[in-house]
XYZ file of C-alpha atoms in Angstrom:
592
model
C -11.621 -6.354 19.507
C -13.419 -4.387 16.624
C -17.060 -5.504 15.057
C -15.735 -6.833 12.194
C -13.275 -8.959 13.509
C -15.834 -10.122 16.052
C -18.746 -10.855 13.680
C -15.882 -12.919 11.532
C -15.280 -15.101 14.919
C -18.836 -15.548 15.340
C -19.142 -16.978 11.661
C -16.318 -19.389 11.919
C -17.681 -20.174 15.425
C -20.699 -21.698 14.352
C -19.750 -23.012 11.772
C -17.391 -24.840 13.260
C -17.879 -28.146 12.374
C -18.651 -27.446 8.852
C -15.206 -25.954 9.157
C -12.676 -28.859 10.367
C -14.506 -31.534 8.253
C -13.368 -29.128 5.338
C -9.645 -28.348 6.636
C -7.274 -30.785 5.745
C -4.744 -31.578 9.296
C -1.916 -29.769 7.518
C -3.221 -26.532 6.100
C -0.657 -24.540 3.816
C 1.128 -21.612 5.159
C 1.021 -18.644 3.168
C 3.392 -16.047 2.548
C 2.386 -12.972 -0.243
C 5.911 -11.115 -0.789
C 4.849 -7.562 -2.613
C 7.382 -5.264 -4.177
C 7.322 -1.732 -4.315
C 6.949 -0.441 -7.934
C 8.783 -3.186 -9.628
C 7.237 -3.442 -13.015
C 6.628 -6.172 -15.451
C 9.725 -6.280 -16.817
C 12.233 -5.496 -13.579
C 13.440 -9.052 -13.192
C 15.921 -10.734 -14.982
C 13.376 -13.912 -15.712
C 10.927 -11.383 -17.057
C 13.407 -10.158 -19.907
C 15.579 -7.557 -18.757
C 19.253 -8.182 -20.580
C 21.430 -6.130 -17.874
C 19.494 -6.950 -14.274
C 20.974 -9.744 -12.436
C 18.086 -11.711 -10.120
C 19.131 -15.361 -10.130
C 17.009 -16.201 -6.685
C 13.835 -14.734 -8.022
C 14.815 -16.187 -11.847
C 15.203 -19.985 -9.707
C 11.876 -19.529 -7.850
C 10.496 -18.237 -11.386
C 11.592 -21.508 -12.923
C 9.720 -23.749 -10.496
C 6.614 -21.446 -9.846
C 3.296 -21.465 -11.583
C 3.341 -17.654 -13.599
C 0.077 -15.777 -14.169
C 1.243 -13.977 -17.597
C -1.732 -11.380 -17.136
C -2.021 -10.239 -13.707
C -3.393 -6.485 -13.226
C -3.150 -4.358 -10.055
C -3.948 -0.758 -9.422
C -1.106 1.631 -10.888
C -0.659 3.590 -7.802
C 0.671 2.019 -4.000
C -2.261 2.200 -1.889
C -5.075 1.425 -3.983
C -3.825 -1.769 -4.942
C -2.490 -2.482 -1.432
C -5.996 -1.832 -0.123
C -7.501 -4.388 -2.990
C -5.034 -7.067 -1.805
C -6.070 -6.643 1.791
C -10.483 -6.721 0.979
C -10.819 -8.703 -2.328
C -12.685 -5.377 -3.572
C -11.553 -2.572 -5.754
C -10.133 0.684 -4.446
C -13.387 2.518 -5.704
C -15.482 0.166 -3.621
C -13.110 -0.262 -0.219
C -12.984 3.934 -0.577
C -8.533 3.653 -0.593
C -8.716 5.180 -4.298
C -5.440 7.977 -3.348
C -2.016 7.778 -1.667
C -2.939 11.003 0.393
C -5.772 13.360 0.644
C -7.545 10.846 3.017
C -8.078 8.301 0.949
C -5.019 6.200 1.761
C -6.759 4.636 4.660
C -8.964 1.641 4.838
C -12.139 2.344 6.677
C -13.389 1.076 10.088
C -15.814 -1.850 8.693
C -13.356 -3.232 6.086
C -12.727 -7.150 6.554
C -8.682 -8.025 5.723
C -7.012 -10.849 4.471
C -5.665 -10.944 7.345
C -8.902 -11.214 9.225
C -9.770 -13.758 7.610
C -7.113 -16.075 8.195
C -6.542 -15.415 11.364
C -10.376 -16.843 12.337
C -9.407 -19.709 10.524
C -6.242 -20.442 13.258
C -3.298 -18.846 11.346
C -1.088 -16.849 13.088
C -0.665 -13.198 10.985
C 2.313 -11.230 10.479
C 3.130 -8.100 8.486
C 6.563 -6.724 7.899
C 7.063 -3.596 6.149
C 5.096 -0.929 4.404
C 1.410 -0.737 4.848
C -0.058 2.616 3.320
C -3.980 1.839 4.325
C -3.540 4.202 7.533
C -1.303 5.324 10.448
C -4.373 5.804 13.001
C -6.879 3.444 14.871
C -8.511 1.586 13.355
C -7.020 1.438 9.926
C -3.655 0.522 11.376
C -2.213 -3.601 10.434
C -2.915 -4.014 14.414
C -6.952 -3.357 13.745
C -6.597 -5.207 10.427
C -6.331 -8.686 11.564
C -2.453 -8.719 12.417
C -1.073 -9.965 15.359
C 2.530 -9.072 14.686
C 3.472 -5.815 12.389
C 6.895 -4.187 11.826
C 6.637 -1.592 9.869
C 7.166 2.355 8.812
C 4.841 4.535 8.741
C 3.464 6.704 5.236
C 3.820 5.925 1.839
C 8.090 5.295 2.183
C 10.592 5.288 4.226
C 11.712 9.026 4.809
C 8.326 10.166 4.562
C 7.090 12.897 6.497
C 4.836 10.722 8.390
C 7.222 8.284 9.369
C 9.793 8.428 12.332
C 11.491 11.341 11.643
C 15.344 10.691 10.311
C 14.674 7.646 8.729
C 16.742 6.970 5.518
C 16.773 3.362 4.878
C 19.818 2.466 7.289
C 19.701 2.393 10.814
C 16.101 3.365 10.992
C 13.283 3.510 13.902
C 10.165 1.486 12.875
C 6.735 0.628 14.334
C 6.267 -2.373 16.472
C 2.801 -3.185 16.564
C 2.632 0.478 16.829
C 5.654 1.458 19.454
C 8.639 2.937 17.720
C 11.569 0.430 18.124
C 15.430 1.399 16.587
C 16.681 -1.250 14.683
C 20.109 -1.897 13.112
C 20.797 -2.515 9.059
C 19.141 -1.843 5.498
C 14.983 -1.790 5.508
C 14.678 -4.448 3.173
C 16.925 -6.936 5.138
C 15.108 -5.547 8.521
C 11.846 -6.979 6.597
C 12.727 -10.237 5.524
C 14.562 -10.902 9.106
C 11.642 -9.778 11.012
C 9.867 -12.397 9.089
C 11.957 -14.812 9.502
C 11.737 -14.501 13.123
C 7.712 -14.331 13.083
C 8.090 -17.834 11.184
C 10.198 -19.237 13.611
C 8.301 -18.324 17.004
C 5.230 -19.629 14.911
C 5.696 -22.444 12.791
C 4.007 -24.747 14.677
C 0.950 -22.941 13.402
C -0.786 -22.511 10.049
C 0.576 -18.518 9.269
C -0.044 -15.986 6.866
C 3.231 -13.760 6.105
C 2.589 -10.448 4.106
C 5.931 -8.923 3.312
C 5.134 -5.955 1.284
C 8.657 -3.993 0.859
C 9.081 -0.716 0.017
C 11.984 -1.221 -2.336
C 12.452 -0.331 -4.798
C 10.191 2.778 -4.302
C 12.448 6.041 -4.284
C 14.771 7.650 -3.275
C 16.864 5.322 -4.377
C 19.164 4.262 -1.644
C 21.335 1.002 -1.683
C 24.371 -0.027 -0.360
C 27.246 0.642 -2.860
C 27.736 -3.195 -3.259
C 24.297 -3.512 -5.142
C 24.759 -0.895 -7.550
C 28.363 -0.787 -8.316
C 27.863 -3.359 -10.855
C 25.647 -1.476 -12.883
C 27.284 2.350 -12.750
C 28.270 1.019 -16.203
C 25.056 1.050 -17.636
C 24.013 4.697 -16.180
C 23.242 6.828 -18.661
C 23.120 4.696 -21.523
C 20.816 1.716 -20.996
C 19.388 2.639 -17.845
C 18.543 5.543 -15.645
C 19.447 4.067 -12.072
C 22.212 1.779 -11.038
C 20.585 2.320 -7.426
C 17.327 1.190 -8.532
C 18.648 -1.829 -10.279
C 20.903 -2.662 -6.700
C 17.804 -2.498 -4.822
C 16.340 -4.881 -6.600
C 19.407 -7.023 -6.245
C 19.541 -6.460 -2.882
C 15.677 -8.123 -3.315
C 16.856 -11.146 -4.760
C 19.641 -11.880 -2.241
C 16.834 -11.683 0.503
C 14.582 -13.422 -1.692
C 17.155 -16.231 -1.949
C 18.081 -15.991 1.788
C 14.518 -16.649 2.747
C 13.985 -19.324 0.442
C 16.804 -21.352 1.701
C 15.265 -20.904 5.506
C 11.668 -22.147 4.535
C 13.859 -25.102 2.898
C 15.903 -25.600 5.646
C 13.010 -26.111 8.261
C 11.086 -27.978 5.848
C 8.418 -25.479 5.523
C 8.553 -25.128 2.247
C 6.960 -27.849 0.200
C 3.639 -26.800 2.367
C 4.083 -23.024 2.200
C 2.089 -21.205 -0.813
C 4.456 -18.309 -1.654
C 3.764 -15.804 -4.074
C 5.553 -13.101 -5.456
C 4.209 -10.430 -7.013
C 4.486 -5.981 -7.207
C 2.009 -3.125 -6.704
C 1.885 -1.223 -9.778
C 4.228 -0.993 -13.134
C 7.687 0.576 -12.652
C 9.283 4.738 -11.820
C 12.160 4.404 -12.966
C 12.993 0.987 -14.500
C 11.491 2.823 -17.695
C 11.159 5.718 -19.188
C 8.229 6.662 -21.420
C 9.970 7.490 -24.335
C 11.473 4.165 -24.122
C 15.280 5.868 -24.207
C 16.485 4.006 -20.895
C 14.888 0.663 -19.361
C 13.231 -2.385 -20.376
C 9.675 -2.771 -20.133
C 8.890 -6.444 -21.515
C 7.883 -4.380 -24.524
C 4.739 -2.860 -22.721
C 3.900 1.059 -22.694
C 3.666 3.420 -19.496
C 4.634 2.851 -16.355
C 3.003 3.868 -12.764
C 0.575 5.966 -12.519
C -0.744 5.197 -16.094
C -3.530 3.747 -17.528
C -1.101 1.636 -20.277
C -0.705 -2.128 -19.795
C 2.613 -1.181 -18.196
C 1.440 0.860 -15.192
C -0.412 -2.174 -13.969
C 0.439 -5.645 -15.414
C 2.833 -6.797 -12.774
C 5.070 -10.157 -12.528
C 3.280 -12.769 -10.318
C 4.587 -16.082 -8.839
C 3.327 -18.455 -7.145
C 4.664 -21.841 -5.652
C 2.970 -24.606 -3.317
C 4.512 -27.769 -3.899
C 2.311 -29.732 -1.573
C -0.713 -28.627 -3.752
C 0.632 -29.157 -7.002
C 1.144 -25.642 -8.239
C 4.439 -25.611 -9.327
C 6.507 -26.846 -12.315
C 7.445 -23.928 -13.776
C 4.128 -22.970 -16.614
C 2.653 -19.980 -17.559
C -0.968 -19.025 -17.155
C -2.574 -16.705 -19.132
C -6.044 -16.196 -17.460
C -6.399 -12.642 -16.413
C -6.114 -11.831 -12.968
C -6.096 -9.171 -10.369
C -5.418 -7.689 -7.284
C -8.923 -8.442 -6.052
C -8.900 -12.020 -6.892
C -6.442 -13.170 -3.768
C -8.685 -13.353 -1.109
C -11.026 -15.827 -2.887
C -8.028 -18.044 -4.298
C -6.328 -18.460 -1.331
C -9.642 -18.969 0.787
C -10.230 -22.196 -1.963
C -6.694 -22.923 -2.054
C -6.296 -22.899 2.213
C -10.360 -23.723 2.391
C -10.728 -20.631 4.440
C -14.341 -20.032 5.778
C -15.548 -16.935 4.871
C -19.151 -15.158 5.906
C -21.216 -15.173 2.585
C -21.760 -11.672 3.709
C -17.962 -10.393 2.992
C -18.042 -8.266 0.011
C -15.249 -9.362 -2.562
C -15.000 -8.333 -6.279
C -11.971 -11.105 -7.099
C -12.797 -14.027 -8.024
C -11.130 -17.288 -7.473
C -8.800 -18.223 -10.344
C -7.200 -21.368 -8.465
C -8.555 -23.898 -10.845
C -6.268 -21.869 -13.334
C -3.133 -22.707 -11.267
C -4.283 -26.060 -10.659
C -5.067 -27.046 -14.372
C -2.283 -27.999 -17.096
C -4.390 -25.683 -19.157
C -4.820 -22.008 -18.858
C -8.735 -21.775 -18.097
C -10.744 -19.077 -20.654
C -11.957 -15.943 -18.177
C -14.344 -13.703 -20.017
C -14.142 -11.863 -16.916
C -14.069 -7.856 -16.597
C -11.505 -5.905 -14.618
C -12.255 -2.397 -13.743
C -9.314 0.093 -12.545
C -10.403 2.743 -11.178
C -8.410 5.722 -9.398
C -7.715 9.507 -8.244
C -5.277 11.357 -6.846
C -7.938 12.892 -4.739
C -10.877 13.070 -1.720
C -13.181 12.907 -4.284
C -14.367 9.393 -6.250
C -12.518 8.537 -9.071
C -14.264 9.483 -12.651
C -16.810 7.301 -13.996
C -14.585 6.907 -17.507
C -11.928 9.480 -18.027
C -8.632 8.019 -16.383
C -10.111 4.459 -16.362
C -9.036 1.076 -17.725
C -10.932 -1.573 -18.160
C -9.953 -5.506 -19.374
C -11.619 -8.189 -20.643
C -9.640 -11.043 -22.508
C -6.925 -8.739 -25.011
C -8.898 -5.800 -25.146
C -8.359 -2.818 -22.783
C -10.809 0.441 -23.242
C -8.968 3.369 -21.915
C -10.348 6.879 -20.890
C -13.471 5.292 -22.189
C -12.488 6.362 -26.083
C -9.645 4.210 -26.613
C -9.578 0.261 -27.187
C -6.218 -1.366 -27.797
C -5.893 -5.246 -28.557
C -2.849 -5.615 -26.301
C -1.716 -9.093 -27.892
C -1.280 -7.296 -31.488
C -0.373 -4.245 -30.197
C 1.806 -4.224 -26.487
C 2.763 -0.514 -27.125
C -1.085 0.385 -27.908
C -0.505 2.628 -30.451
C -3.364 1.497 -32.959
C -6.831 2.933 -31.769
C -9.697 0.512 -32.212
C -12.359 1.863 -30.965
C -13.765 2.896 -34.328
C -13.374 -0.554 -35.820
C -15.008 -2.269 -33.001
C -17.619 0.099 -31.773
C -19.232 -2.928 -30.119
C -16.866 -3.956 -27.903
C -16.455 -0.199 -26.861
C -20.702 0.092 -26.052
C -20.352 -3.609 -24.309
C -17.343 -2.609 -21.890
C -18.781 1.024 -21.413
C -21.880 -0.877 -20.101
C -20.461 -3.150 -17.969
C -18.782 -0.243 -16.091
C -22.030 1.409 -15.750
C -23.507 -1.746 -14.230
C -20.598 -2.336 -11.378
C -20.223 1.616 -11.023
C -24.274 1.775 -10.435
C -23.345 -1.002 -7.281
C -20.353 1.327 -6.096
C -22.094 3.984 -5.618
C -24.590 2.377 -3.224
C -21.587 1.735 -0.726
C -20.862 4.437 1.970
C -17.224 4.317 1.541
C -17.558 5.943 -1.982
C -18.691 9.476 -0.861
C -17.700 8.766 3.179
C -13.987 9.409 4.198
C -11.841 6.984 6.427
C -11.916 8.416 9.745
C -9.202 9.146 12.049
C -10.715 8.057 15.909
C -10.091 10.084 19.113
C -10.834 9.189 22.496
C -10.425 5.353 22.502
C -8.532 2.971 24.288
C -6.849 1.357 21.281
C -4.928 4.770 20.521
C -4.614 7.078 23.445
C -2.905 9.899 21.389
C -3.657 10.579 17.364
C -0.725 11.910 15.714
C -1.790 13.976 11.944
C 0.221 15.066 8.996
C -0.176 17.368 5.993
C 0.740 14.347 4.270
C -2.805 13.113 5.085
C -4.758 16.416 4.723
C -7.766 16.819 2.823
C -7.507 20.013 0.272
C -7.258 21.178 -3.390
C -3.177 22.070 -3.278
C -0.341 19.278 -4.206
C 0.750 16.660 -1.504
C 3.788 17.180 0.883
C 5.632 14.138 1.019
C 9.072 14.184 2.398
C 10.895 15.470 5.486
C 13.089 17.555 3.465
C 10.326 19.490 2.300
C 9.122 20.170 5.682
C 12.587 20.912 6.510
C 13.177 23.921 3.734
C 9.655 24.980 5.067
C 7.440 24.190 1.766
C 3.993 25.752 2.630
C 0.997 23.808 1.285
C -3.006 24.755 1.821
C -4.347 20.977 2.727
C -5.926 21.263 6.140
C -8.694 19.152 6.883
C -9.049 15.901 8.592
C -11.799 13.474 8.906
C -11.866 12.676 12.649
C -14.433 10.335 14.551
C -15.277 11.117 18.312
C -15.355 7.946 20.296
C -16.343 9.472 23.534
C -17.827 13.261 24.856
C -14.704 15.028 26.799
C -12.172 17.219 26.458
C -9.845 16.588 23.965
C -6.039 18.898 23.787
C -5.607 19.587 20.006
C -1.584 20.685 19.621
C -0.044 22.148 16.315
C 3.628 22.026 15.450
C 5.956 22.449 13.146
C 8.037 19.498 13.723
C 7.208 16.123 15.190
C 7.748 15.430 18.618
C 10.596 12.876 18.003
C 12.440 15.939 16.524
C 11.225 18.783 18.374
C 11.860 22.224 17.952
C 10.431 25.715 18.561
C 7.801 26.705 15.591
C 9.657 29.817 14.628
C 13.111 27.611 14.660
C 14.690 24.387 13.560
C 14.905 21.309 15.138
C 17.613 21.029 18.705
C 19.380 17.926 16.335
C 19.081 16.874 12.689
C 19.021 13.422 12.764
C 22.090 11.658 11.138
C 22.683 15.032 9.411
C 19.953 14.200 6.629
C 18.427 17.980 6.077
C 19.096 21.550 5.569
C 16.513 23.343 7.981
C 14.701 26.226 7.145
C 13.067 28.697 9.310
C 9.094 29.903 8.777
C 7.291 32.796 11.116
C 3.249 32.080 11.119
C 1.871 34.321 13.756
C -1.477 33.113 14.411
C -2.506 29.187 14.841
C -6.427 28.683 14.418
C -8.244 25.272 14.532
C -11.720 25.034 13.600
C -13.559 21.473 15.019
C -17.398 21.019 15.635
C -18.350 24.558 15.127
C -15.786 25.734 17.229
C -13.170 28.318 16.098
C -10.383 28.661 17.577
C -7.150 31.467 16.857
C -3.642 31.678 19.042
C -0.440 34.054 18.541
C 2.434 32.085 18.519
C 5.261 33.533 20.957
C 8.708 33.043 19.319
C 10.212 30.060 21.346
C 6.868 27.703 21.384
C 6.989 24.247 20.047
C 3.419 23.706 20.058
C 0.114 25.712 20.082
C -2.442 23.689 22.066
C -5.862 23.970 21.903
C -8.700 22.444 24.312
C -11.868 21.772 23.186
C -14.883 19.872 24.223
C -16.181 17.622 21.786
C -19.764 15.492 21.226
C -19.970 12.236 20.175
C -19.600 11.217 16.274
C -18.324 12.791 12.969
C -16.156 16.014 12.658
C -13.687 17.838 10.403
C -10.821 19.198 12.132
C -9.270 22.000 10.083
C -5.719 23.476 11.187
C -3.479 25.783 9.923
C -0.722 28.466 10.369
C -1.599 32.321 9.608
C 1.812 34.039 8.293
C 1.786 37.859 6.604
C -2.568 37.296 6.139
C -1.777 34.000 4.464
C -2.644 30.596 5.500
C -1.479 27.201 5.185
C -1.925 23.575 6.718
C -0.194 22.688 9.922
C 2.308 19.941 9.258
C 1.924 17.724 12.587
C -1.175 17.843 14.638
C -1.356 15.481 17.721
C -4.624 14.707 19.779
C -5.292 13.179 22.770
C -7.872 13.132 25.458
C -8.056 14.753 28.923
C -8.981 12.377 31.419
């Protein structure tokens, strides 16, 4: 069991008392279902005149809507703010690669939480805080996790072959083959989690990663929308995924109904950033609830999300909107009023709880600030420059540009010279929280990837993950037509003195093959392979450097080294014609 975890048991230990006099006998279940970049206006409740969600439109009707609700516009930082109640720039998960998609080793979950308070904990589907011990959903407070591996399905850190049918996935960390489309493997596995432990108190977190791209769907989905290809939309795919949503949606529903879990079950649904490809910027194709920009931006569109939530037993429900802003980082401390979680006064959270919103017939004034902060990077986000930050209708962008987003949606009108005040107040209330941030360690110290303990017996790296200045690698196919890339560095912790074997590859083990060559199979056909010829392998770890030829046939250059105690960088990469670039799977383990 890991520190954190422990020191949350010994909190809820002695407190024990103070604990079940505040429990009610029946505490709520709750289950927090999170899309993959399904923006504010990708439901057919939220507006859009061609998508077809009746489940999610019937669970809209009856649930209690929070009208302004603001998440990170990227995957993992607002996954990571869900999970800790803090914001990416103060849990250090600022980046979907680079390093800084992992939570670090001290980082108290959600999850954590409620499981010290007696709930049984389950995640099902795509994490993105961290493929290694001990960022993994297994050292995050969850007993049961299904799930791929990376940013997506497909991704070059996931099993290897995996297209959305038919795929292998992660079993609290084993690889287990399973039959049938992601989504539906998600919602089942959940079901079935519910089922062995409804007899308990549990917390479900289904984040899916549909509709992220590629856009894959059976033909049944999107067929009804090829129509609109072209004309009013860009993706009949992306619009089937999302059906394909709703019918699981609706599906799971009708089983929390059926086994009469669901007047006492707190469900929420909800997405991680604005939309890819629901919209496009120039506003040609898509529906956007009449918001500008979509992920990745700073406009209300990248990160004002839909968010639902029903509990019938605690009289949130009835089908009213709520126009208090919210965020990401304000979960942890609703639901802990909501479920009357204990938590250690000593758990740092930035949310705060907006439950007596949800519970009133009147939507409760804020006058709270949200800061979004994020990079595409190692390094801390910027103080100002790709920044947003809220406070009632006003949103101060880049630092320079204010937009009052109730008279203006598509902020086109630049205030920021008629209200110079507002600009010099919000300006110093980011100073003030970004003066706290940068006291925390997890600002300017990396995640760390830990060797030599009995939790994970062999570390498996990607290029995916490396720390450098070039773009990201993503995908399989780009490993496949041999894209070369300079990242090479990974933050690695040292759990105990030995001898550690450090091998380099070109292809995963799951899909070997020699390094000059291609794989022995290609996986349901998915890729064209494509050869490469580095000549040299080098490693350089704890002062040691470390340079092999590679012989024709070898799958794997393997390196041993001995290795103190504590903090390293391990830096690998491939030498071809003078030139070097990062190795694309690295595996570790130790020598007993």
């Amino acid at each position: 069991m890991n520190h954190k975890l422990m020191g949350l048991l010994i909190f809820i230990t002695f407190f024990s008392g103070f604990s079940m006099q505040k429990n009610k006998e029946n505490p709520p279940n709750v289950i927090l279902i999170l899309a993959d970049d399904l923006g504010i206006g990708d439901l057919g409740c939220q507006g859009n005149p061609w998508l077809k969600t009746p489940k999610i439109d019937a669970f809209y009707q009856e649930a209690v809507r929070m009208t302004d609700f603001h998440v990170s516009p990227l995957c993992t930082p607002t996954r990571a703010a869900l999970m800790t109640g803090q914001y990416p720039i103060n849990n250090g998960a600022w980046a979907t690669f680079k390093g800084r998609d992992a939570l670090s080793e001290d980082a108290s979950t959600i999850a954590d939480i409620f499981k010290v308070n007696g709930y049984k904990t389950g995640l099902f589907g795509k994490w993105h805080l961290g493929d290694n011990y001990p960022s993994r959903p297994t050292d995050s407070g969850f007993d049961r996790a299904v799930q791929h591996l990376g940013g997506g399905v497909g991704e070059l850190s996931d099993y290897w072959g995996n297209s959305y049918f038919d795929d292998v996935y992660y079993v609290n960390n084993q690889p287990k083959q399973f039959e049938g489309y992601c989504t539906d493997v998600w919602f089942k596995e959940a079901t079935r989690f519910i089922a062995q432990n409804k007899e308990d108190p549990f917390f479900v977190y289904l984040p899916l990663n549909a509709p992220h791209d590629p856009l894959i769907v059976a033909e049944k989905y999107a067929e009804p929308y090829k129509k609109l290809e072209g004309k009013e939309i860009s993706s009949a795919n992306l619009y089937g995924m999302i059906a394909n949503i709703d019918e699981n949606f609706g599906k799971f529903h009708q089983y929390l109904e059926e086994q009469n879990l669901l007047e006492n079950t707190i469900l929420i649904f909800m997405s991680d950033n604005g939309t890819r490809f629901g919209y496009s910027r120039d506003g040609k194709f898509g529906y956007n609830k009449g918001y500008r920009g979509i992920k990745g931006d700073k406009e209300e569109g990248g990160h004002r999300v839909p968010f639902f939530i029903r509990w019938p037993d605690g009289k949130i429900a009835g089908g009213r909107d709520v126009n208090t802003n919210a965020a990401h980082v304000d979960l942890i401390p609703t639901l802990a009023a909501l479920c009357h979680l204990s938590i250690p006064e000593s758990t740092p959270l930035d949310g705060l709880d907006f439950s007596s919103s949800i519970l009133s017939k009147e939507s409760l004034a804020s006058n709270r600030t949200i800061f979004l902060h994020n990079r595409q990077d190692w390094r801390p986000p910027y103080d100002e420059n790709s920044t947003c930050i809220i406070k009632n209708q006003w949103r101060l962008i880049n630092g320079t540009a204010l937009y009052d987003i109730t008279k203006d949606p598509q902020q086109h009108q630049n205030l920021a010279d008629k209200y110079p005040e507002i600009v010099v107040q919000l300006l110093k209330e980011n100073k003030v929280f970004l003066n706290s941030v940068k006291t925390n360690k997890t600002y300017s110290e990396l995640p760390l990837n830990h060797i030599g303990s009995k939790e994970q017996l062999e570390l498996k790296l990607t290029i995916q993950h490396a720390i450098g200045e070039d773009e990201g690698i993503w995908k399989c196919e780009q490993v496949a037509e041999g894209m070369k890339n300079t990242n090479n560095t990974h933050a690695i912790y040292v759990e105990q003195e030995g001898d550690y074997l450090i091998s380099l590859r070109r292809w995963p083990k799951e899909c070997p093959g020699a390094i000059w060559d291609v794989p022995h199979e290609n996986p349901k056909n998915l890729f064209q392979y494509k050869r490469i010829t580095p000549t040299k392998a080098k490693i350089s770890i704890a002062n040691q450097i470390l340079e092999k030829g590679i012989k024709p046939q070898e799958e794997e250059e393997v390196f041993t080294v001995h290795l103190q105690k504590g903090k390293t960088f391990l830096i690998n990469d491939f030498i071809e014609n003078e030139t070097s670039y990062g190795v694309y799977y690295t595996y570790i383990t130790q020598i007993d």
